[in-house]
Short mmCIF file of C-alpha atoms and ligand atoms in Angstrom, two decimals:
data_model
loop_
_atom_site.label_atom_id
_atom_site.label_comp_id
_atom_site.label_asym_id
_atom_site.label_seq_id
_atom_site.Cartn_x
_atom_site.Cartn_y
_atom_site.Cartn_z
CA MET A 1 15.90 24.18 14.89
CA ASN A 2 12.74 25.27 16.77
CA GLU A 3 9.41 23.43 17.10
CA ALA A 4 7.82 25.12 14.09
CA THR A 5 10.60 24.13 11.68
CA ALA A 6 11.60 20.73 13.11
CA ALA A 7 12.49 18.22 10.38
CA LEU A 8 9.83 15.51 10.26
CA GLY A 9 9.15 12.58 8.00
CA ILE A 10 9.81 8.91 7.37
CA GLU A 11 12.73 7.41 9.26
CA ALA A 12 12.33 3.85 7.97
CA ILE A 13 10.20 2.01 5.42
CA SER A 14 9.53 -1.66 4.77
CA VAL A 15 7.33 -3.55 2.29
CA TYR A 16 5.60 -6.91 2.46
CA VAL A 17 5.18 -8.66 -0.88
CA PRO A 18 2.72 -11.61 -0.90
CA ARG A 19 4.35 -14.93 -1.79
CA HIS A 20 2.20 -15.62 -4.87
CA TYR A 21 1.29 -13.82 -8.06
CA LEU A 22 -0.81 -14.27 -11.17
CA ASP A 23 0.64 -13.38 -14.54
CA LEU A 24 -1.77 -11.05 -16.35
CA ARG A 25 -1.25 -12.98 -19.61
CA ASP A 26 -2.81 -16.03 -17.93
CA LEU A 27 -5.77 -13.94 -16.79
CA ALA A 28 -6.17 -12.41 -20.26
CA GLU A 29 -6.27 -15.86 -21.85
CA VAL A 30 -9.05 -17.08 -19.54
CA ASN A 31 -11.00 -13.81 -19.88
CA GLY A 32 -10.67 -13.91 -23.67
CA VAL A 33 -8.94 -10.53 -23.73
CA ASP A 34 -5.95 -9.41 -25.84
CA PRO A 35 -3.07 -9.53 -23.30
CA ARG A 36 -1.84 -6.20 -24.68
CA LYS A 37 -4.90 -4.56 -23.14
CA TYR A 38 -3.72 -5.61 -19.66
CA ASN A 39 0.03 -5.23 -20.25
CA ASP A 40 0.06 -2.04 -22.35
CA GLY A 41 -3.44 -0.55 -22.03
CA LEU A 42 -3.52 -0.81 -18.22
CA GLY A 43 0.25 -1.22 -17.71
CA CYS A 44 -0.25 -4.30 -15.50
CA LEU A 45 2.15 -7.26 -15.79
CA ARG A 46 1.61 -9.33 -12.65
CA MET A 47 -0.62 -9.05 -9.60
CA ALA A 48 0.13 -10.10 -6.04
CA ILE A 49 -2.21 -12.76 -4.67
CA PRO A 50 -2.47 -13.34 -0.91
CA SER A 51 -2.90 -16.89 0.32
CA PRO A 52 -6.15 -17.69 2.19
CA TYR A 53 -4.08 -17.65 5.41
CA GLU A 54 -3.29 -14.00 4.87
CA ASP A 55 -5.39 -10.95 5.55
CA PRO A 56 -4.65 -7.25 6.14
CA VAL A 57 -3.57 -8.06 9.70
CA THR A 58 -0.96 -10.68 8.76
CA MET A 59 0.35 -8.60 5.85
CA GLY A 60 0.60 -5.52 8.06
CA TRP A 61 2.44 -7.63 10.62
CA GLU A 62 4.91 -8.87 8.00
CA ALA A 63 5.77 -5.33 6.90
CA ALA A 64 5.95 -3.90 10.41
CA ALA A 65 7.85 -6.82 11.98
CA ALA A 66 10.45 -6.62 9.21
CA LEU A 67 10.78 -2.89 9.78
CA LEU A 68 11.30 -3.30 13.52
CA GLU A 69 13.91 -5.99 12.93
CA ASN A 70 15.80 -4.59 9.94
CA TYR A 71 16.10 -1.07 11.33
CA ARG A 72 16.60 -2.28 14.93
CA VAL A 73 13.75 -0.22 16.32
CA ASP A 74 13.11 -0.12 20.08
CA ARG A 75 9.40 -1.00 20.49
CA GLU A 76 9.18 1.12 23.65
CA GLY A 77 9.87 4.28 21.63
CA ILE A 78 6.71 3.82 19.54
CA GLY A 79 3.85 5.86 20.98
CA LEU A 80 1.40 5.70 18.09
CA LEU A 81 0.29 3.00 15.67
CA ALA A 82 -2.00 4.14 12.86
CA VAL A 83 -3.16 1.71 10.17
CA GLY A 84 -4.50 2.91 6.86
CA THR A 85 -6.72 0.26 5.29
CA GLU A 86 -9.86 -0.09 3.23
CA SER A 87 -10.11 -3.86 3.60
CA GLY A 88 -10.51 -3.90 7.38
CA VAL A 89 -11.48 -7.21 8.93
CA ASP A 90 -14.02 -5.89 11.45
CA ALA A 91 -16.54 -3.04 11.41
CA ALA A 92 -15.52 -1.86 14.90
CA LYS A 93 -12.20 -3.35 15.94
CA PRO A 94 -9.25 -1.79 14.13
CA VAL A 95 -6.50 -3.75 12.39
CA ALA A 96 -4.21 -1.64 14.60
CA ALA A 97 -5.47 -3.43 17.73
CA TYR A 98 -4.50 -6.84 16.33
CA LEU A 99 -1.14 -5.52 15.15
CA HIS A 100 -0.42 -3.92 18.49
CA GLY A 101 -0.80 -7.34 20.14
CA LEU A 102 1.04 -9.36 17.51
CA LEU A 103 3.95 -6.88 17.47
CA ASP A 104 4.15 -6.68 21.28
CA LEU A 105 4.12 -2.90 21.29
CA SER A 106 4.09 -0.82 24.46
CA ARG A 107 0.86 -0.33 26.44
CA SER A 108 1.55 3.43 26.12
CA CYS A 109 0.78 3.40 22.45
CA ARG A 110 -2.27 4.96 20.84
CA THR A 111 -3.82 2.64 18.22
CA PHE A 112 -6.40 3.29 15.53
CA ASP A 113 -7.26 2.75 11.87
CA THR A 114 -7.93 5.46 9.34
CA LYS A 115 -10.34 5.03 6.46
CA HIS A 116 -10.75 6.94 3.27
CA ALA A 117 -10.16 4.39 0.50
CA CYS A 118 -6.59 4.69 -0.84
CA TYR A 119 -6.06 8.04 0.91
CA SER A 120 -6.20 6.34 4.32
CA ALA A 121 -2.45 5.88 4.77
CA THR A 122 -1.82 9.53 3.93
CA ALA A 123 -4.39 10.50 6.56
CA ALA A 124 -2.52 8.26 9.02
CA LEU A 125 0.83 9.72 7.98
CA ARG A 126 -0.49 13.26 8.44
CA HIS A 127 -1.76 12.39 11.90
CA ALA A 128 1.56 10.79 12.81
CA LEU A 129 3.51 13.84 11.64
CA GLY A 130 1.30 16.13 13.71
CA TRP A 131 1.78 13.87 16.73
CA CYS A 132 5.56 13.83 16.29
CA SER A 133 5.62 17.61 16.05
CA LEU A 134 4.19 18.03 19.56
CA PRO A 135 6.91 19.07 22.03
CA ALA A 136 5.71 16.37 24.45
CA ASN A 137 6.47 13.69 21.85
CA ARG A 138 9.91 14.90 20.84
CA GLY A 139 12.15 11.93 20.12
CA ARG A 140 9.27 9.41 20.05
CA GLN A 141 8.26 7.45 16.95
CA ALA A 142 4.97 6.67 15.25
CA LEU A 143 4.35 3.54 13.21
CA VAL A 144 2.14 3.93 10.15
CA VAL A 145 1.03 0.78 8.33
CA ALA A 146 -0.80 0.63 5.00
CA THR A 147 -2.25 -2.82 4.35
CA ASP A 148 -4.84 -3.95 1.85
CA ILE A 149 -6.17 -6.63 -0.45
CA ALA A 150 -7.61 -5.16 -3.65
CA ARG A 151 -10.33 -7.50 -4.85
CA TYR A 152 -12.92 -7.11 -7.57
CA PRO A 153 -15.43 -9.61 -8.98
CA VAL A 154 -14.03 -12.32 -11.26
CA GLY A 155 -14.28 -11.28 -14.88
CA SER A 156 -14.97 -7.60 -14.06
CA PRO A 157 -12.98 -4.70 -15.60
CA GLY A 158 -11.31 -4.10 -12.22
CA GLU A 159 -10.04 -7.70 -11.92
CA PRO A 160 -6.74 -7.17 -13.81
CA THR A 161 -5.92 -4.24 -11.51
CA GLN A 162 -6.14 -6.28 -8.29
CA GLY A 163 -3.16 -6.54 -5.95
CA ALA A 164 -2.19 -6.92 -2.30
CA GLY A 165 0.58 -6.02 0.10
CA ALA A 166 1.59 -3.80 2.98
CA VAL A 167 3.95 -0.93 3.66
CA ALA A 168 5.19 0.01 7.13
CA MET A 169 6.69 3.42 7.83
CA LEU A 170 8.35 4.75 10.95
CA VAL A 171 7.60 8.45 11.36
CA SER A 172 9.81 10.65 13.50
CA ASP A 173 12.00 13.74 13.74
CA ARG A 174 14.83 11.70 12.18
CA PRO A 175 13.59 11.60 8.56
CA HIS A 176 16.40 9.49 7.10
CA CYS A 177 14.26 8.26 4.20
CA LEU A 178 11.94 11.16 3.45
CA GLN A 179 11.57 14.63 4.92
CA LEU A 180 8.34 16.46 4.16
CA GLU A 181 8.63 20.03 2.98
CA PRO A 182 6.73 22.55 5.13
CA TYR A 183 4.53 24.23 2.49
CA PRO A 184 0.83 24.78 3.20
CA GLU A 185 -1.37 21.77 2.44
CA ALA A 186 -3.00 21.20 -0.94
CA VAL A 187 -6.05 18.99 -0.46
CA TYR A 188 -9.25 18.25 -2.35
CA ALA A 189 -12.49 16.58 -1.22
CA GLU A 190 -15.72 15.84 -3.02
CA GLN A 191 -18.58 13.39 -2.38
CA VAL A 192 -18.44 11.10 -5.40
CA MET A 193 -19.55 7.46 -5.92
CA ASP A 194 -16.54 6.16 -7.80
CA PHE A 195 -15.52 3.26 -5.56
CA TRP A 196 -17.07 1.78 -2.44
CA ARG A 197 -17.52 -1.49 -0.58
CA PRO A 198 -20.79 -1.97 1.31
CA ASN A 199 -20.48 -3.74 4.69
CA TYR A 200 -22.20 -6.83 3.25
CA SER A 201 -19.75 -7.25 0.38
CA ALA A 202 -16.22 -8.69 0.33
CA GLU A 203 -15.62 -7.16 -3.07
CA ALA A 204 -15.31 -3.51 -3.99
CA MET A 205 -17.75 -1.84 -6.32
CA VAL A 206 -16.34 0.65 -8.73
CA ASP A 207 -17.36 2.94 -11.52
CA GLY A 208 -13.94 2.91 -13.16
CA ARG A 209 -14.44 5.77 -15.60
CA VAL A 210 -15.91 8.03 -12.91
CA SER A 211 -12.93 7.23 -10.67
CA VAL A 212 -10.40 8.06 -13.38
CA ASP A 213 -12.13 11.41 -14.00
CA SER A 214 -12.40 12.14 -10.29
CA TYR A 215 -8.71 11.26 -9.76
CA LEU A 216 -7.63 13.65 -12.53
CA ARG A 217 -9.92 16.42 -11.26
CA ALA A 218 -8.44 16.11 -7.77
CA LEU A 219 -4.91 16.04 -9.20
CA GLU A 220 -5.50 19.18 -11.22
CA TYR A 221 -6.92 21.03 -8.21
CA THR A 222 -4.19 20.02 -5.76
CA TRP A 223 -1.38 20.52 -8.27
CA ARG A 224 -2.50 24.10 -8.90
CA GLN A 225 -2.99 24.71 -5.18
CA TYR A 226 0.42 23.34 -4.27
CA ALA A 227 2.18 25.20 -7.07
CA GLY A 228 0.58 28.39 -5.77
CA ASN A 229 1.52 27.61 -2.16
CA SER A 230 5.09 26.54 -2.83
CA GLY A 231 6.12 28.22 -6.07
CA LEU A 232 7.31 24.78 -7.28
CA GLY A 233 6.82 23.77 -10.92
CA LEU A 234 7.36 20.53 -12.83
CA ASP A 235 11.09 21.11 -13.34
CA ASP A 236 11.65 21.56 -9.61
CA TYR A 237 10.84 17.89 -8.98
CA ASP A 238 13.37 15.14 -9.55
CA HIS A 239 10.63 12.48 -9.41
CA LEU A 240 6.87 12.35 -9.21
CA LEU A 241 4.94 9.63 -7.39
CA PHE A 242 1.27 9.39 -8.28
CA HIS A 243 -1.21 7.07 -6.58
CA ALA A 244 -1.19 4.02 -8.84
CA PRO A 245 -4.39 1.90 -9.03
CA PHE A 246 -2.85 0.58 -12.28
CA ALA A 247 0.39 1.69 -13.88
CA LYS A 248 -1.22 3.40 -16.86
CA MET A 249 -2.97 5.77 -14.44
CA VAL A 250 0.46 7.19 -13.65
CA HIS A 251 0.92 8.01 -17.36
CA LYS A 252 -2.46 9.74 -17.39
CA ALA A 253 -1.57 11.72 -14.26
CA TYR A 254 1.83 12.70 -15.60
CA ARG A 255 0.37 13.84 -18.89
CA ARG A 256 -2.15 15.97 -16.98
CA VAL A 257 0.50 17.79 -14.92
CA CYS A 258 2.64 18.33 -18.03
CA GLN A 259 -0.40 19.93 -19.68
CA LEU A 260 -1.07 22.09 -16.63
CA GLN A 261 2.52 23.21 -16.80
CA ALA A 262 3.02 23.64 -20.53
CA GLY A 263 -0.41 23.92 -22.17
CA ALA A 264 -3.37 21.73 -23.11
CA GLY A 265 -1.88 20.00 -26.16
CA THR A 266 1.38 18.96 -24.47
CA GLU A 267 2.40 15.30 -24.73
CA PRO A 268 5.28 14.35 -22.42
CA GLY A 269 8.25 12.67 -24.11
CA ALA A 270 9.31 9.15 -23.18
CA ALA A 271 12.60 10.37 -21.71
CA GLN A 272 10.79 12.87 -19.53
CA PHE A 273 8.44 10.17 -18.18
CA GLU A 274 11.38 7.85 -17.69
CA ARG A 275 13.21 10.36 -15.53
CA HIS A 276 10.24 11.55 -13.47
CA CYS A 277 8.14 8.42 -12.98
CA LEU A 278 9.81 5.21 -14.15
CA PRO A 279 12.11 4.62 -11.14
CA ALA A 280 8.96 4.09 -9.04
CA VAL A 281 6.13 2.90 -11.26
CA TRP A 282 7.58 -0.57 -11.89
CA ALA A 283 6.39 -1.66 -8.43
CA CYS A 284 2.77 -1.20 -9.47
CA GLN A 285 3.36 -3.24 -12.62
CA GLU A 286 4.63 -6.12 -10.48
CA LEU A 287 2.17 -5.97 -7.58
CA GLY A 288 -1.03 -4.40 -8.86
CA ASN A 289 -3.06 -2.06 -6.70
CA LEU A 290 -2.09 -1.92 -3.02
CA TYR A 291 -4.90 0.57 -2.28
CA SER A 292 -3.68 2.44 0.84
CA GLY A 293 -0.07 1.36 0.24
CA SER A 294 -0.02 2.11 -3.46
CA LEU A 295 1.65 5.52 -3.21
CA TYR A 296 4.11 4.40 -0.53
CA VAL A 297 5.22 1.25 -2.32
CA LEU A 298 6.28 3.58 -5.13
CA LEU A 299 8.41 5.48 -2.64
CA ALA A 300 9.97 2.19 -1.51
CA ALA A 301 10.55 1.20 -5.14
CA LEU A 302 12.29 4.48 -5.92
CA LEU A 303 14.57 4.22 -2.90
CA GLU A 304 15.50 0.61 -3.69
CA ARG A 305 16.02 1.14 -7.39
CA LEU A 306 18.02 4.37 -7.21
CA GLN A 307 19.81 3.86 -3.89
CA GLU A 308 22.42 6.63 -3.53
CA ARG A 309 21.17 8.33 -6.73
CA ALA A 310 17.92 9.10 -4.88
CA SER A 311 19.73 10.95 -2.10
CA GLY A 312 18.50 14.50 -1.65
CA ALA A 313 15.99 14.22 -4.52
CA ARG A 314 12.86 16.34 -4.34
CA LEU A 315 9.71 14.27 -4.80
CA GLY A 316 6.18 15.36 -5.59
CA LEU A 317 3.61 12.93 -4.15
CA PHE A 318 -0.07 12.68 -5.07
CA SER A 319 -2.38 10.64 -2.86
CA TYR A 320 -5.95 9.91 -4.01
CA GLY A 321 -8.70 8.06 -2.18
CA SER A 322 -12.00 7.39 -3.90
CA GLY A 323 -15.02 8.92 -2.37
CA CYS A 324 -13.01 11.24 -2.54
CA CYS A 325 -10.14 12.94 -0.74
CA ALA A 326 -6.78 13.76 -2.28
CA GLU A 327 -3.58 15.60 -1.49
CA PHE A 328 -0.41 16.73 -3.23
CA PHE A 329 2.75 17.37 -1.23
CA SER A 330 6.49 17.48 -1.68
CA ALA A 331 9.37 15.96 0.24
CA ARG A 332 13.13 15.41 0.09
CA VAL A 333 14.78 12.00 0.13
CA GLY A 334 17.32 11.65 2.94
CA PRO A 335 21.00 12.27 2.22
CA ARG A 336 22.38 8.73 2.64
CA ALA A 337 21.14 5.42 1.20
CA VAL A 338 22.93 3.54 3.98
CA HIS A 339 19.81 4.18 6.06
CA TRP A 340 17.54 2.11 3.80
CA ARG A 341 19.86 -0.07 1.70
CA GLY A 342 19.03 -3.78 2.15
CA LYS A 343 16.20 -3.03 4.60
CA ILE A 344 13.10 -2.37 2.51
CA GLY A 345 12.38 -5.88 1.27
CA LEU A 346 10.56 -5.07 -1.97
CA GLU A 347 12.92 -6.60 -4.54
CA ALA A 348 13.75 -9.52 -2.22
CA GLY A 349 10.03 -10.20 -1.83
CA LEU A 350 9.51 -10.18 -5.58
CA LEU A 351 12.37 -12.63 -6.10
CA ARG A 352 10.93 -15.05 -3.54
CA ARG A 353 7.35 -15.29 -4.81
CA GLN A 354 5.77 -18.06 -6.86
CA ARG A 355 3.54 -17.97 -9.91
CA LEU A 356 0.02 -19.34 -9.50
CA ASP A 357 -2.05 -20.91 -12.22
CA TYR A 358 -5.53 -19.52 -12.83
CA GLN A 359 -7.36 -22.37 -11.07
CA THR A 360 -5.28 -21.97 -7.90
CA TYR A 361 -5.99 -18.23 -7.96
CA LEU A 362 -9.74 -19.09 -7.96
CA ASP A 363 -9.20 -21.66 -5.21
CA PHE A 364 -7.40 -19.07 -3.06
CA ARG A 365 -10.29 -16.66 -3.52
CA ALA A 366 -12.86 -19.30 -2.58
CA ALA A 367 -10.88 -20.37 0.48
CA ALA A 368 -10.44 -16.76 1.62
CA THR A 369 -14.22 -16.26 1.41
CA ALA A 370 -14.83 -19.48 3.36
CA PHE A 371 -12.25 -18.60 6.04
CA ASN A 372 -13.93 -15.27 6.69
CA ARG A 373 -17.10 -16.90 7.98
CA ASP A 374 -17.77 -17.73 11.61
CA GLY A 375 -16.86 -21.33 12.43
CA SER A 376 -14.26 -21.54 9.67
CA TYR A 377 -11.45 -22.23 12.13
CA TRP A 378 -11.57 -26.03 11.88
CA GLN A 379 -11.59 -25.94 8.11
CA ALA A 380 -8.73 -23.45 8.00
CA VAL A 381 -6.52 -25.14 10.54
CA ALA A 382 -6.91 -28.54 8.89
CA GLY A 383 -5.16 -27.30 5.77
CA TRP A 384 -2.68 -25.07 7.49
CA GLY A 385 1.07 -25.46 7.31
CA ASN A 386 2.29 -23.24 4.54
CA GLY A 387 5.22 -21.86 6.49
CA GLN A 388 4.18 -18.24 6.97
CA PRO A 389 5.53 -16.62 10.15
CA VAL A 390 2.04 -15.43 11.02
CA SER A 391 -1.21 -16.91 9.75
CA PHE A 392 -4.91 -16.13 9.86
CA LEU A 393 -6.60 -19.36 10.88
CA GLY A 394 -10.24 -18.56 10.34
CA ILE A 395 -12.91 -17.52 12.83
CA ARG A 396 -13.94 -19.31 16.02
CA SER A 397 -16.81 -18.05 18.19
CA HIS A 398 -16.84 -14.84 16.13
CA GLN A 399 -13.17 -14.20 16.96
CA ARG A 400 -10.36 -14.17 14.44
CA VAL A 401 -7.55 -16.60 15.20
CA TYR A 402 -3.92 -15.86 14.38
CA ALA A 403 -0.99 -18.23 14.81
CA THR A 404 2.41 -16.69 15.20
CA ALA A 405 4.72 -19.62 14.56
CA THR A 406 5.21 -22.12 11.73
CA ARG A 407 4.56 -25.87 11.90
CA GLN A 408 4.29 -28.62 9.31
CA PRO A 409 0.72 -29.56 8.23
CA ALA A 410 0.80 -32.77 10.25
CA GLN A 411 1.45 -30.80 13.40
CA ALA A 412 -1.03 -28.08 12.63
CA LEU A 413 -3.94 -29.47 14.60
CA GLU A 414 -1.87 -30.13 17.67
CA TYR A 415 -0.28 -26.72 17.44
CA SER A 416 -3.60 -25.00 16.90
CA ALA A 417 -4.53 -25.63 20.49
CA ARG A 418 -1.67 -23.34 21.39
CA ALA A 419 -2.29 -20.89 18.57
CA ARG A 420 -2.40 -17.39 19.84
CA VAL A 421 -5.96 -16.10 19.90
CA VAL A 422 -6.10 -12.36 19.51
CA LYS A 423 -9.43 -10.99 20.73
N1 COA B 501 -3.97 -3.27 -26.84
C1 COA B 501 -3.52 -2.18 -26.19
N2 COA B 501 -4.31 -1.37 -25.45
C2 COA B 501 -5.62 -1.67 -25.36
C3 COA B 501 -6.17 -2.80 -26.02
C4 COA B 501 -5.28 -3.61 -26.79
N3 COA B 501 -5.71 -4.69 -27.44
N4 COA B 501 -7.47 -2.83 -25.75
C5 COA B 501 -7.76 -1.77 -24.96
N5 COA B 501 -6.63 -1.07 -24.70
C6 COA B 501 -6.46 0.13 -23.91
C7 COA B 501 -7.59 1.11 -24.05
O1 COA B 501 -7.46 1.94 -25.20
C8 COA B 501 -7.49 1.91 -22.77
O2 COA B 501 -6.43 2.84 -22.87
P1 COA B 501 -6.68 4.41 -22.51
O3 COA B 501 -7.17 4.44 -21.11
O4 COA B 501 -5.35 5.02 -22.70
O5 COA B 501 -7.74 4.87 -23.48
C9 COA B 501 -7.01 0.84 -21.78
O6 COA B 501 -6.51 -0.24 -22.53
C10 COA B 501 -8.11 0.31 -20.88
O7 COA B 501 -9.17 -0.09 -21.70
P2 COA B 501 -10.68 0.20 -21.29
O8 COA B 501 -11.58 -0.34 -22.33
O9 COA B 501 -10.83 1.64 -20.90
O10 COA B 501 -10.73 -0.73 -20.00
P3 COA B 501 -11.94 -1.15 -19.09
O11 COA B 501 -13.11 -0.28 -19.33
O12 COA B 501 -12.13 -2.60 -19.28
O13 COA B 501 -11.37 -0.89 -17.61
C11 COA B 501 -10.78 0.58 -15.79
C12 COA B 501 -10.47 0.15 -17.22
C13 COA B 501 -9.68 1.47 -15.26
C14 COA B 501 -12.12 1.35 -15.81
C15 COA B 501 -10.94 -0.68 -14.92
O14 COA B 501 -9.75 -1.40 -14.92
C16 COA B 501 -11.33 -0.39 -13.50
O15 COA B 501 -12.52 -0.24 -13.18
N6 COA B 501 -10.36 -0.37 -12.56
C17 COA B 501 -10.60 -0.18 -11.14
C18 COA B 501 -10.84 1.27 -10.73
C19 COA B 501 -9.62 2.10 -10.78
O16 COA B 501 -8.54 1.59 -10.75
N7 COA B 501 -9.82 3.43 -10.81
C20 COA B 501 -8.72 4.37 -10.92
C21 COA B 501 -8.83 5.60 -10.07
S1 COA B 501 -8.60 5.27 -8.34
#
């Protein structure tokens, strides 16, 4: 195989699932909403809630550290770390810089974040693929991490679609999990105010209806473009993964491509949706919106749920980032599930997590806001001790503090003196 046709894609994938969740029926009750609106109308069942000691750095670390361990990856082979995130913790310093330190990666490793709302991880993946394709980088690996906390104001229409989590992907010329097909790109960009988060706000602002319309417009454009470029139609795909801000959006997207394929009045049958989309979309119902990771957690879900039955499947993937930039592309699942079986961590993470009551969900939000202010370190460390392998311990002298080992609450203060400070 020569340079131009080298197989490239995702060698390994791992997911971090936050340890807590809120049941959407509990949220509906407090908000005075019919729970069927959240469960059926939006397709959301539960949403992942990060603890106040978590942030995009710690969640990215959890996903990436598990990947390095479960797939036995040699850190020295990683020459690029790209983090896709839209909930970055600093206006200048990338999440990638913190992760590089916490993961003990090589000094010969390029690090940066990408930003374009939920498209950011696809931008990072594209960059990583291009980097891997260079002859000078043959045999080296790139680490792409998507990590985000999706947060909207309490009581707002976006609140039931919140979520959190991280996905880590190892990109290389050994695409055991997913090999991208080499058709010309199908991308769409348009300046649109559908979702944004000003620097002074911890919560996203969204015009939900505009974003749904913009998403479908971008899907229609890229679907047509990719069909023209590749000659592939709906029946050529075994499964379709659509960016999932809430699960019902996947239904809307699927209906739109069915109509593009078969005519405006077409309504896809349940069996058709079940075959094309259901093996993946359940992850969104359980976790909520992962923003940058939302498309890639669907990939992880499909691999875990289908195992060997996913082998060799052709996938169509649609990535959408508000603002907006979008892309449709296709890829083949690797031939053998032995490469990912037992290593992804999605279902195991879901089994481990605990249900929060509504008041604790509010308390977590308030604590997270407090911990993200300068001088919060002493407040954060005083309550620390929840057993996470890596914790965000507030801010001291304008620097974020991360501890990389677990201690009981009584020992927290003593241990904090030795907590690793990542500058
Ligand atoms: N039982 C069943 N379904 C119900 C219901 C009930 N009692 N009440 C309402 N619904 C349905 C509605 O008919 C609607 O379905 P449809 O979209 O198929 O028409 C769905 O639930 C949502 O109701 P709607 O009134 O449109 O919700 P909303 O205006 O409160 O909020 C969003 C919906 C998507 C705008 C909002 O969640 C949001 O802003 N999300 C964040 C942005 C986002 O995710 N954008 C996506 C593109 S990236």
